[in-house]
Amino acid sequence: MNNPAVICHKVDKTFQQGELAVHALSGVDLEIASGGFVCLSGPSGSGKTTLLNMIGGLDRPSGGEITVADLRIDRMRMSELAELRLHHIGFVFQAYNLIPVLNARENVEFVMQLQGVAAAKRHALAMDILEEVGLKGMEERRPGELSGGQQQRVAVARAIVSKPALILADEPTANLDSATAEKLMQQMRDLNTHIGTTFVISTHDKLVMSYAKRLIKLHDGKIVDDIAQQ
Amino acid sequence: MKTPTFMLITIAWRNLWRNHRRSLIMLTAIAIGLWGMIWMTALMRGMVDQMIDSAINTLSGHVQIHAEGFLDDPSIERTLPPVRDNPALQSLLDSARVTHWSERIRVPAVIRSERDVLGVTLVGIDPQQESGLSFIADSVTEGEYLAGVDDRHVLVGRKLLERLETKSGRRIVLMSQDPDNNIAERGFRIGGVFDTDLQVTETSYVFAGIETVRAMLKMGDGVSEISLLGPDYRNLDALAADVRAAAGKADTKTWLELDPYMATMLGVMDGVILIWFSIIFVALSFGLVNTLLMAVFERTREIGLLQALGMPPANILIMVLVESLIMLLIGLLAGNLLSWLTILPIQDGIDISGVAAGLEWAGMSSTLLPAVKSSDVLLANAIVLVLGIAASLFPAWRASRKVPVEAITRIWQ
Ligand SMILES: Nc1ncnc2c1ncn2[C@@H]1O[C@H](COP(=O)(O)OP(=O)(O)OP(=O)(O)O)[C@@H](O)[C@H]1O
Ligand SMILES: [Mg+2]
């Protein structure tokens, strides 16, 4: 079988806040199988975002080892991490997801452009995916001209359009009404089922948790529960 | 590696116009800075060109040959043999390397009218040879230029005419010493009056035919001065060396050697231009660095986002540099246009007679012609462009290097 998509081994992350050391993550051991659909939940400040940061190579752990796509990312250089993110990982952030000077379509095309996809092809793909997330007719709008929910859908469209092996999403439904949220989750599950994309999603939303195959609960930077669902 | 250049340019271009006001201020600063550089050099160049022109034009030429000691004691005994007695010199002077040349006699003299007596330099010239070499042939505004080497008229300057309280066509008497130290004196009719930008020229020289002067001074066929023009007032060294060799036992000097004051002045001018460029550039680069740093700082999250999405740090550096480059190019375009539009209407010169009176001694005339040299314009553009990009390197590097970790993690919250 495939190797796990993500392995965290004794991962620690300490933030120094003045005199105070904040242990955002302490001794996290976690293995996420390829094709997993994992939900991270837990109270505010429990370390969900921090853990996603570590897995996405956006920040470095204070201790422990992290392996993504069989690569020890805690040891990689900035430029190598950028390369890995570009070709392997899709992101949906909690907020501030889009490049303000690019319109919806250009934002979706951005990553494909960095990957070197031909113009005609990425244009077609972007138009299709935007229609799928319900933004037909809004392709040429800049982020400032879209609602929070619409912006979030553009971000999801951008994350899934190039079909990366791993998608990390931080509260992707936070700004969405339940109908849109449901539709979005459906799309993610489809992608997961049909092409085996691995998802790691942090959320407070019960709806999102109901879609998860595996539900991990964090508290004070530790995994306190790990439940397989369905 | 595939560099999505077009996308970088698109983002940079749009980023530039996000803060209209700031970008416009910066563009204006670049344009005015360049305009200042071009103008300042054009005026300085114009001034220098005129000073050199009038220095060369007055009588010195590019190269002069005198008898040894003449420059220290310009008396009538110190003469050179005529050029026709020196075949080597003759053929050099007649070659294509020399555009004009002429022999002159030059003696201190006293000029007397019915009203006044003044000290002048009497210059005996060959009118044909002299035209094109010095100012005199083109400066006669009243009466006639001399007809030949034995013309019996003299040419005097407008100001001298006024001081002598006489008129063109009237008689004056010139007095000097002949080689035997006897007083030589002769009456002449004023055949023509010349006008120049410099009063001192008008009051210093009186011109007559060379043979007429020889006859008056009862001297042989010696000459006090040979003056010549090459094709270009710069790079005279080779020509001067050959003339020196051909002239033999004589004192051969270029115009710069004859006028050390001018040489110093030229050096000073270069220095002033350099200082002026530096001041403008330092002001510009502070503005540029500040503008870009502000832009980068404001976009910390956004740059973090670009990196999080997998944009390589090098591309982010390039993106900021492209933004700066676009700003510089537009600013330069505007600056060149502005310079062109403002210099064009005054191609014929600016009247500065109000301030020039005090500067005449420096060889400045009363109209200032801005001299726009394409090499100066290119240099000003190149300086702004190259150093502008260099000044942008720091903000660009900040954007690509220092920001990421905090910036990237900040975007989640
Ligand atoms: N850059 C930082 N500097 C200092 N402390 C930080 C930083 N980032 C996170 N923390 C701290 O680490 C802990 C975990 O934060 P994290 O953002 O991972 O929580 P979270 O589970 O995502 O919370 P939320 O549900 O509110 O998004 C918190 O106590 C937080 O204050
Ligand atoms: Mg969070």
Coordinates of C-alpha atoms in Angstrom, one line a residue, chain A residues 49 52-53 58-59 78 82 85-86 91 93-102 106 110 113-115 142 158 170, chain B residues 2 4 6-7 11 14-15 18 301-302 305-313 315 401 404-405 408-409 411-413:
Chain A
T49 CA -3.8 26.0 13.1
L52 CA -1.6 22.6 10.0
N53 CA 1.3 25.1 9.7
L58 CA 4.9 27.1 6.7
D59 CA 6.6 27.0 10.1
M78 CA 12.7 27.6 2.4
A82 CA 8.0 26.4 -1.6
R85 CA 3.9 23.3 -1.4
L86 CA 3.5 24.3 -5.0
F91 CA -4.2 25.4 1.0
F93 CA -6.7 29.5 4.9
Q94 CA -8.9 30.7 7.7
A95 CA -8.9 34.2 6.3
Y96 CA -7.1 36.5 3.9
N97 CA -6.9 33.8 1.2
L98 CA -6.8 35.7 -2.0
I99 CA -4.3 37.9 -3.8
P100 CA -6.2 41.3 -3.8
V101 CA -4.9 42.5 -7.2
L102 CA -6.0 39.4 -9.0
E106 CA -6.6 34.8 -11.9
F110 CA -2.2 31.6 -10.0
Q113 CA 0.6 29.4 -13.6
L114 CA 3.4 28.8 -11.1
Q115 CA 3.3 25.2 -12.0
R142 CA -11.6 41.1 -7.6
R158 CA -7.8 27.3 -6.1
D170 CA -8.3 25.8 8.1
Chain B
K2 CA 9.8 28.0 -15.4
P4 CA 6.0 32.8 -14.9
F6 CA 4.1 37.6 -17.3
M7 CA 2.2 36.9 -14.0
I11 CA 1.0 41.6 -10.2
R14 CA -1.4 46.3 -10.4
N15 CA 0.4 46.6 -7.1
R18 CA -3.0 50.2 -5.6
R301 CA 0.4 39.1 4.7
E302 CA 0.0 39.0 1.0
L305 CA 0.3 34.2 1.0
L306 CA 2.3 34.1 -2.2
Q307 CA 5.0 32.1 -0.5
A308 CA 2.5 29.8 1.2
L309 CA 1.0 29.0 -2.2
G310 CA 4.5 28.0 -3.4
M311 CA 5.9 31.1 -5.0
P312 CA 9.7 30.8 -4.7
P313 CA 11.4 33.5 -2.7
N315 CA 10.2 35.3 -7.7
R401 CA 13.7 36.8 3.0
P404 CA 8.0 34.7 5.4
V405 CA 7.8 32.8 8.7
I408 CA 3.0 33.1 6.5
T409 CA 1.8 32.1 10.0
I411 CA -2.2 34.7 7.4
W412 CA -4.0 31.8 9.2
Q413 CA -5.4 33.9 12.0

